[in-house]
PDB file of C-alpha atoms in Angstrom:
ATOM      1  CA  ALA P   5     109.158 170.483 147.720  1.00 80.00           C
ATOM      2  CA  GLN P   6     112.139 172.719 147.136  1.00 87.00           C
ATOM      3  CA  SER P   7     115.322 172.578 147.116  1.00 92.00           C
ATOM      4  CA  VAL P   8     119.155 172.735 145.437  1.00 95.00           C
ATOM      5  CA  THR P   9     121.725 170.269 146.163  1.00 96.00           C
ATOM      6  CA  GLN P  10     125.107 170.786 145.692  1.00 96.00           C
ATOM      7  CA  PRO P  11     126.690 167.448 145.547  1.00 96.00           C
ATOM      8  CA  ASP P  12     130.871 168.898 146.111  1.00 95.00           C
ATOM      9  CA  ILE P  13     132.105 170.489 148.841  1.00 94.00           C
ATOM     10  CA  HIS P  14     135.432 170.568 147.978  1.00 95.00           C
ATOM     11  CA  ILE P  15     136.431 170.524 143.897  1.00 97.00           C
ATOM     12  CA  THR P  16     140.505 170.766 142.617  1.00 97.00           C
ATOM     13  CA  VAL P  17     141.809 171.708 139.660  1.00 97.00           C
ATOM     14  CA  SER P  18     145.193 172.325 137.661  1.00 96.00           C
ATOM     15  CA  GLU P  19     145.261 175.988 136.696  1.00 96.00           C
ATOM     16  CA  GLY P  20     144.311 175.875 133.117  1.00 96.00           C
ATOM     17  CA  ALA P  21     142.347 172.522 132.935  1.00 97.00           C
ATOM     18  CA  SER P  22     139.326 172.310 133.037  1.00 97.00           C
ATOM     19  CA  LEU P  23     135.937 172.878 135.043  1.00 97.00           C
ATOM     20  CA  GLU P  24     132.117 171.212 136.045  1.00 97.00           C
ATOM     21  CA  LEU P  25     130.281 171.771 139.013  1.00 98.00           C
ATOM     22  CA  ARG P  26     126.935 170.331 139.733  1.00 98.00           C
ATOM     23  CA  CYS P  27     123.873 171.701 140.759  1.00 98.00           C
ATOM     24  CA  ASN P  28     121.045 169.809 140.297  1.00 97.00           C
ATOM     25  CA  TYR P  29     117.438 170.930 142.169  1.00 96.00           C
ATOM     26  CA  SER P  30     113.692 170.497 142.659  1.00 93.00           C
ATOM     27  CA  TYR P  31     111.187 172.149 141.491  1.00 89.00           C
ATOM     28  CA  GLY P  32     107.105 171.505 140.490  1.00 81.00           C
ATOM     29  CA  ALA P  33     107.090 173.777 137.397  1.00 82.00           C
ATOM     30  CA  THR P  34     109.683 175.570 134.934  1.00 82.00           C
ATOM     31  CA  PRO P  35     112.645 176.782 136.768  1.00 89.00           C
ATOM     32  CA  TYR P  36     114.520 180.355 137.215  1.00 91.00           C
ATOM     33  CA  LEU P  37     118.004 179.587 138.350  1.00 94.00           C
ATOM     34  CA  PHE P  38     121.601 180.681 138.884  1.00 94.00           C
ATOM     35  CA  TRP P  39     124.883 180.750 140.200  1.00 96.00           C
ATOM     36  CA  TYR P  40     126.588 183.065 142.452  1.00 95.00           C
ATOM     37  CA  VAL P  41     130.754 183.564 142.700  1.00 96.00           C
ATOM     38  CA  GLN P  42     131.724 184.366 145.913  1.00 94.00           C
ATOM     39  CA  SER P  43     135.846 184.931 146.437  1.00 91.00           C
ATOM     40  CA  PRO P  44     137.832 185.843 149.410  1.00 85.00           C
ATOM     41  CA  GLY P  45     136.610 188.387 151.386  1.00 79.00           C
ATOM     42  CA  GLN P  46     133.468 189.364 148.894  1.00 81.00           C
ATOM     43  CA  GLY P  47     129.837 189.198 148.614  1.00 84.00           C
ATOM     44  CA  LEU P  48     128.067 187.180 146.547  1.00 90.00           C
ATOM     45  CA  GLN P  49     128.205 188.221 141.902  1.00 91.00           C
ATOM     46  CA  LEU P  50     126.167 187.135 139.362  1.00 92.00           C
ATOM     47  CA  LEU P  51     128.234 184.260 137.213  1.00 95.00           C
ATOM     48  CA  LEU P  52     124.555 183.494 134.709  1.00 94.00           C
ATOM     49  CA  LYS P  53     120.988 182.891 134.985  1.00 92.00           C
ATOM     50  CA  TYR P  54     118.650 180.106 133.058  1.00 92.00           C
ATOM     51  CA  PHE P  55     114.726 181.716 132.570  1.00 88.00           C
ATOM     52  CA  SER P  56     113.602 179.674 129.791  1.00 83.00           C
ATOM     53  CA  GLY P  57     114.719 179.595 125.722  1.00 83.00           C
ATOM     54  CA  ASP P  58     118.755 178.414 125.003  1.00 86.00           C
ATOM     55  CA  THR P  59     120.020 175.257 127.711  1.00 90.00           C
ATOM     56  CA  LEU P  60     122.529 176.089 127.661  1.00 95.00           C
ATOM     57  CA  VAL P  61     123.501 180.144 128.927  1.00 95.00           C
ATOM     58  CA  GLN P  62     126.984 182.053 129.149  1.00 96.00           C
ATOM     59  CA  GLY P  63     127.506 183.427 131.536  1.00 95.00           C
ATOM     60  CA  ILE P  64     131.645 185.983 132.765  1.00 94.00           C
ATOM     61  CA  LYS P  65     134.445 185.075 133.423  1.00 93.00           C
ATOM     62  CA  GLY P  66     134.799 182.310 130.645  1.00 96.00           C
ATOM     63  CA  PHE P  67     131.538 180.898 132.617  1.00 97.00           C
ATOM     64  CA  GLU P  68     128.688 178.341 130.927  1.00 97.00           C
ATOM     65  CA  ALA P  69     126.240 176.261 132.260  1.00 97.00           C
ATOM     66  CA  GLU P  70     123.959 173.830 130.507  1.00 96.00           C
ATOM     67  CA  PHE P  71     119.883 173.248 131.498  1.00 95.00           C
ATOM     68  CA  LYS P  72     119.089 169.884 131.667  1.00 95.00           C
ATOM     69  CA  ARG P  73     115.152 169.381 132.321  1.00 92.00           C
ATOM     70  CA  SER P  74     115.420 165.607 132.229  1.00 92.00           C
ATOM     71  CA  GLN P  75     118.494 165.287 134.102  1.00 94.00           C
ATOM     72  CA  SER P  76     117.164 167.588 137.071  1.00 94.00           C
ATOM     73  CA  SER P  77     120.282 169.870 136.586  1.00 96.00           C
ATOM     74  CA  PHE P  78     122.137 172.885 136.417  1.00 97.00           C
ATOM     75  CA  ASN P  79     126.499 172.719 136.075  1.00 98.00           C
ATOM     76  CA  LEU P  80     128.454 175.482 135.572  1.00 98.00           C
ATOM     77  CA  ARG P  81     131.375 175.233 133.248  1.00 98.00           C
ATOM     78  CA  LYS P  82     134.751 176.629 132.199  1.00 97.00           C
ATOM     79  CA  PRO P  83     136.932 175.305 130.074  1.00 97.00           C
ATOM     80  CA  SER P  84     139.753 176.392 131.692  1.00 97.00           C
ATOM     81  CA  VAL P  85     140.508 177.602 134.773  1.00 97.00           C
ATOM     82  CA  HIS P  86     143.441 180.164 135.624  1.00 95.00           C
ATOM     83  CA  TRP P  87     144.380 180.753 139.240  1.00 94.00           C
ATOM     84  CA  SER P  88     141.562 184.272 140.345  1.00 94.00           C
ATOM     85  CA  ASP P  89     138.526 181.963 139.792  1.00 96.00           C
ATOM     86  CA  ALA P  90     138.986 179.764 143.193  1.00 96.00           C
ATOM     87  CA  ALA P  91     136.109 181.200 145.156  1.00 96.00           C
ATOM     88  CA  GLU P  92     133.758 178.868 146.556  1.00 96.00           C
ATOM     89  CA  TYR P  93     130.735 178.826 143.892  1.00 97.00           C
ATOM     90  CA  PHE P  94     127.010 178.771 144.569  1.00 96.00           C
ATOM     91  CA  CYS P  95     123.528 177.234 143.048  1.00 96.00           C
ATOM     92  CA  ALA P  96     120.114 179.019 143.447  1.00 94.00           C
ATOM     93  CA  LEU P  97     116.605 178.299 142.113  1.00 93.00           C
ATOM     94  CA  ASP P  98     113.891 181.426 142.124  1.00 88.00           C
ATOM     95  CA  SER P  99     110.819 180.288 144.194  1.00 82.00           C
ATOM     96  CA  ASN P 100     108.484 183.014 144.383  1.00 76.00           C
ATOM     97  CA  TYR P 101     111.208 185.758 144.041  1.00 71.00           C
ATOM     98  CA  GLN P 102     113.000 183.670 147.054  1.00 81.00           C
ATOM     99  CA  LEU P 103     115.730 182.056 146.135  1.00 88.00           C
ATOM    100  CA  ILE P 104     116.862 178.716 147.397  1.00 91.00           C
ATOM    101  CA  TRP P 105     120.190 178.169 148.494  1.00 93.00           C
ATOM    102  CA  GLY P 106     122.842 174.673 147.072  1.00 94.00           C
ATOM    103  CA  ALA P 107     125.400 174.720 150.210  1.00 94.00           C
ATOM    104  CA  GLY P 108     128.240 175.554 147.779  1.00 95.00           C
ATOM    105  CA  THR P 109     131.106 173.851 146.340  1.00 97.00           C
ATOM    106  CA  LYS P 110     134.815 175.439 147.129  1.00 96.00           C
ATOM    107  CA  LEU P 111     136.409 175.415 143.999  1.00 97.00           C
ATOM    108  CA  ILE P 112     140.911 174.936 144.596  1.00 96.00           C
ATOM    109  CA  ILE P 113     142.503 175.629 141.795  1.00 96.00           C
ATOM    110  CA  LYS P 114     146.328 174.116 142.063  1.00 93.00           C
ATOM    111  CA  PRO P 115     149.142 175.537 140.266  1.00 86.00           C
TER     112      PRO P 115
ATOM    113  CA  ASP L  19     128.640 202.135 141.100  1.00 67.00           C
ATOM    114  CA  VAL L  20     126.178 201.113 142.791  1.00 70.00           C
ATOM    115  CA  LYS L  21     126.396 198.848 146.132  1.00 89.00           C
ATOM    116  CA  VAL L  22     124.940 197.637 149.321  1.00 93.00           C
ATOM    117  CA  THR L  23     127.238 199.208 151.897  1.00 94.00           C
ATOM    118  CA  GLN L  24     127.778 196.946 155.468  1.00 94.00           C
ATOM    119  CA  SER L  25     128.703 198.265 158.351  1.00 88.00           C
ATOM    120  CA  SER L  26     131.027 195.915 160.020  1.00 89.00           C
ATOM    121  CA  ARG L  27     133.582 193.113 158.398  1.00 91.00           C
ATOM    122  CA  TYR L  28     134.377 192.421 161.380  1.00 94.00           C
ATOM    123  CA  LEU L  29     132.337 192.331 165.014  1.00 96.00           C
ATOM    124  CA  VAL L  30     133.477 190.092 167.754  1.00 97.00           C
ATOM    125  CA  LYS L  31     130.543 190.326 170.350  1.00 97.00           C
ATOM    126  CA  ARG L  32     129.274 189.311 174.252  1.00 97.00           C
ATOM    127  CA  THR L  33     126.741 186.704 174.585  1.00 97.00           C
ATOM    128  CA  GLY L  34     123.282 188.419 175.941  1.00 97.00           C
ATOM    129  CA  GLU L  35     124.869 191.681 174.125  1.00 97.00           C
ATOM    130  CA  LYS L  36     122.398 192.865 172.194  1.00 97.00           C
ATOM    131  CA  VAL L  37     124.000 193.179 168.395  1.00 97.00           C
ATOM    132  CA  PHE L  38     122.856 195.707 165.373  1.00 96.00           C
ATOM    133  CA  LEU L  39     124.088 195.135 161.720  1.00 97.00           C
ATOM    134  CA  GLU L  40     123.527 197.035 159.849  1.00 96.00           C
ATOM    135  CA  CYS L  41     123.292 197.386 155.689  1.00 96.00           C
ATOM    136  CA  VAL L  42     122.368 200.682 153.927  1.00 97.00           C
ATOM    137  CA  GLN L  43     121.937 200.270 149.626  1.00 95.00           C
ATOM    138  CA  ASP L  44     122.086 203.109 147.133  1.00 92.00           C
ATOM    139  CA  MET L  45     120.336 201.373 144.219  1.00 89.00           C
ATOM    140  CA  ASP L  46     116.440 203.045 145.760  1.00 89.00           C
ATOM    141  CA  HIS L  47     115.762 199.047 145.485  1.00 90.00           C
ATOM    142  CA  GLU L  48     112.541 198.196 147.812  1.00 90.00           C
ATOM    143  CA  ASN L  49     113.095 194.961 148.670  1.00 91.00           C
ATOM    144  CA  MET L  50     115.925 193.869 151.203  1.00 94.00           C
ATOM    145  CA  PHE L  51     117.389 190.347 152.743  1.00 94.00           C
ATOM    146  CA  TRP L  52     119.169 189.514 155.192  1.00 96.00           C
ATOM    147  CA  TYR L  53     120.892 185.673 155.004  1.00 96.00           C
ATOM    148  CA  ARG L  54     123.502 184.117 157.227  1.00 96.00           C
ATOM    149  CA  GLN L  55     125.445 182.032 155.345  1.00 94.00           C
ATOM    150  CA  ASP L  56     127.931 178.900 157.480  1.00 92.00           C
ATOM    151  CA  PRO L  57     129.758 176.118 156.206  1.00 88.00           C
ATOM    152  CA  GLY L  58     128.239 173.327 154.698  1.00 86.00           C
ATOM    153  CA  LEU L  59     124.841 175.017 154.853  1.00 88.00           C
ATOM    154  CA  GLY L  60     124.888 177.979 151.773  1.00 89.00           C
ATOM    155  CA  LEU L  61     122.878 181.028 152.051  1.00 92.00           C
ATOM    156  CA  ARG L  62     119.627 180.619 154.707  1.00 93.00           C
ATOM    157  CA  LEU L  63     117.198 183.219 154.573  1.00 94.00           C
ATOM    158  CA  ILE L  64     117.027 185.291 157.926  1.00 96.00           C
ATOM    159  CA  TYR L  65     114.240 188.064 157.071  1.00 96.00           C
ATOM    160  CA  PHE L  66     113.106 190.147 153.744  1.00 93.00           C
ATOM    161  CA  SER L  67     111.144 193.344 153.893  1.00 94.00           C
ATOM    162  CA  TYR L  68     109.484 194.667 150.432  1.00 90.00           C
ATOM    163  CA  ASP L  69     109.345 198.046 151.818  1.00 90.00           C
ATOM    164  CA  VAL L  70     110.196 200.746 154.431  1.00 91.00           C
ATOM    165  CA  LYS L  71     108.036 198.893 158.101  1.00 90.00           C
ATOM    166  CA  MET L  72     107.064 195.864 156.220  1.00 91.00           C
ATOM    167  CA  LYS L  73     109.007 193.404 156.925  1.00 93.00           C
ATOM    168  CA  GLU L  74     108.535 189.322 156.347  1.00 93.00           C
ATOM    169  CA  LYS L  75     110.406 185.995 158.328  1.00 95.00           C
ATOM    170  CA  GLY L  76     112.278 183.482 156.366  1.00 93.00           C
ATOM    171  CA  ASP L  77     113.650 180.067 156.965  1.00 91.00           C
ATOM    172  CA  ILE L  78     115.626 181.412 160.193  1.00 95.00           C
ATOM    173  CA  PRO L  79     114.008 184.197 161.883  1.00 96.00           C
ATOM    174  CA  GLU L  80     114.303 182.335 166.017  1.00 96.00           C
ATOM    175  CA  GLY L  81     116.765 184.991 167.239  1.00 96.00           C
ATOM    176  CA  TYR L  82     117.036 187.862 165.353  1.00 97.00           C
ATOM    177  CA  SER L  83     115.109 190.769 164.337  1.00 97.00           C
ATOM    178  CA  VAL L  84     114.825 193.562 162.118  1.00 97.00           C
ATOM    179  CA  SER L  85     114.411 197.624 161.013  1.00 96.00           C
ATOM    180  CA  ARG L  86     113.385 198.979 157.889  1.00 96.00           C
ATOM    181  CA  GLU L  87     112.584 202.530 159.069  1.00 95.00           C
ATOM    182  CA  LYS L  88     114.222 204.051 155.258  1.00 95.00           C
ATOM    183  CA  LYS L  89     114.035 202.940 152.715  1.00 94.00           C
ATOM    184  CA  GLU L  90     117.697 202.491 151.689  1.00 95.00           C
ATOM    185  CA  ARG L  91     118.508 200.893 155.283  1.00 96.00           C
ATOM    186  CA  PHE L  92     117.942 197.063 156.994  1.00 97.00           C
ATOM    187  CA  SER L  93     118.919 196.683 159.698  1.00 97.00           C
ATOM    188  CA  LEU L  94     119.316 192.555 162.355  1.00 97.00           C
ATOM    189  CA  ILE L  95     118.588 193.138 165.839  1.00 97.00           C
ATOM    190  CA  LEU L  96     120.392 190.165 168.081  1.00 97.00           C
ATOM    191  CA  GLU L  97     118.296 191.042 170.299  1.00 94.00           C
ATOM    192  CA  SER L  98     120.722 188.398 172.915  1.00 97.00           C
ATOM    193  CA  ALA L  99     123.585 187.265 170.984  1.00 97.00           C
ATOM    194  CA  SER L 100     124.241 183.490 171.716  1.00 97.00           C
ATOM    195  CA  THR L 101     127.269 181.719 170.497  1.00 97.00           C
ATOM    196  CA  ASN L 102     125.607 179.744 167.644  1.00 96.00           C
ATOM    197  CA  GLN L 103     124.736 182.957 165.755  1.00 98.00           C
ATOM    198  CA  THR L 104     128.821 183.007 165.563  1.00 97.00           C
ATOM    199  CA  SER L 105     127.696 183.902 161.757  1.00 97.00           C
ATOM    200  CA  MET L 106     128.624 185.134 158.085  1.00 95.00           C
ATOM    201  CA  TYR L 107     125.669 187.668 157.827  1.00 96.00           C
ATOM    202  CA  LEU L 108     125.537 188.643 153.698  1.00 95.00           C
ATOM    203  CA  CYS L 109     122.987 191.625 153.219  1.00 95.00           C
ATOM    204  CA  ALA L 110     121.265 191.730 150.082  1.00 94.00           C
ATOM    205  CA  SER L 111     118.467 193.984 148.094  1.00 92.00           C
ATOM    206  CA  ARG L 112     116.450 194.421 144.634  1.00 87.00           C
ATOM    207  CA  SER L 113     114.243 195.711 142.942  1.00 79.00           C
ATOM    208  CA  PRO L 114     110.976 193.886 143.268  1.00 74.00           C
ATOM    209  CA  GLY L 115     110.202 190.499 140.719  1.00 70.00           C
ATOM    210  CA  ALA L 116     114.019 191.441 139.205  1.00 68.00           C
ATOM    211  CA  SER L 117     116.191 188.417 140.739  1.00 67.00           C
ATOM    212  CA  GLU L 118     119.043 188.558 138.676  1.00 68.00           C
ATOM    213  CA  LYS L 119     119.117 191.233 139.585  1.00 77.00           C
ATOM    214  CA  LEU L 120     119.575 190.460 143.699  1.00 85.00           C
ATOM    215  CA  LEU L 121     123.342 192.554 144.661  1.00 90.00           C
ATOM    216  CA  PHE L 122     124.620 191.453 148.106  1.00 92.00           C
ATOM    217  CA  GLY L 123     127.084 193.456 150.418  1.00 93.00           C
ATOM    218  CA  SER L 124     130.182 191.861 151.625  1.00 91.00           C
ATOM    219  CA  GLY L 125     129.346 189.766 154.281  1.00 93.00           C
ATOM    220  CA  THR L 126     129.383 191.068 158.541  1.00 95.00           C
ATOM    221  CA  GLN L 127     131.638 188.257 160.444  1.00 95.00           C
ATOM    222  CA  LEU L 128     130.208 188.723 163.964  1.00 97.00           C
ATOM    223  CA  SER L 129     131.894 186.676 166.601  1.00 97.00           C
ATOM    224  CA  VAL L 130     129.603 185.915 169.719  1.00 97.00           C
ATOM    225  CA  LEU L 131     132.036 184.819 173.283  1.00 96.00           C
TER     226      LEU L 131
END
């Protein structure tokens, strides 16, 4: 069955520290994968996407993600977080043009 | 600036009331979606619409219905609201086959008392 797992419900990171949010997927073919961010009181905004080609994809706001087929993972990274990055982050998988969503990871930034 | 607009940011309703959640997009998108978002569960698809007057059930359609009489407007209807429908409701729209261009509204936080 197709699924997306975000193992971490919450992650706390100090401002200026690096960040990695985990995403694992289950899908029978080459996946189309996405990361979205939801700031408090806002809708979801697309950070980046992977369709094919280069396995390291760059997104907005300084985020990047690496697709690893052998590990069925698509982890989101940022080298240095800012307080404005505090939000909820969702990983999603395209399945026949419908999105399957992970449960989300809430990022908390410590000053 | 293109956008998806949900008519209410917060709604409080009573059990048994009929509730309408409205969503309007100004991008001439064919596809529109209603999701509910609950902590720890991510987004779950309630209904979607491929085009005017067309609708398909998503993963959790029970207790909901939808209406799409005009291309720009997609309404979610709770025929008889229940407390377990207290949730954040998100509307989204896109062009067909363009998953990366899914645009979301800001959401409606519905509380059913």
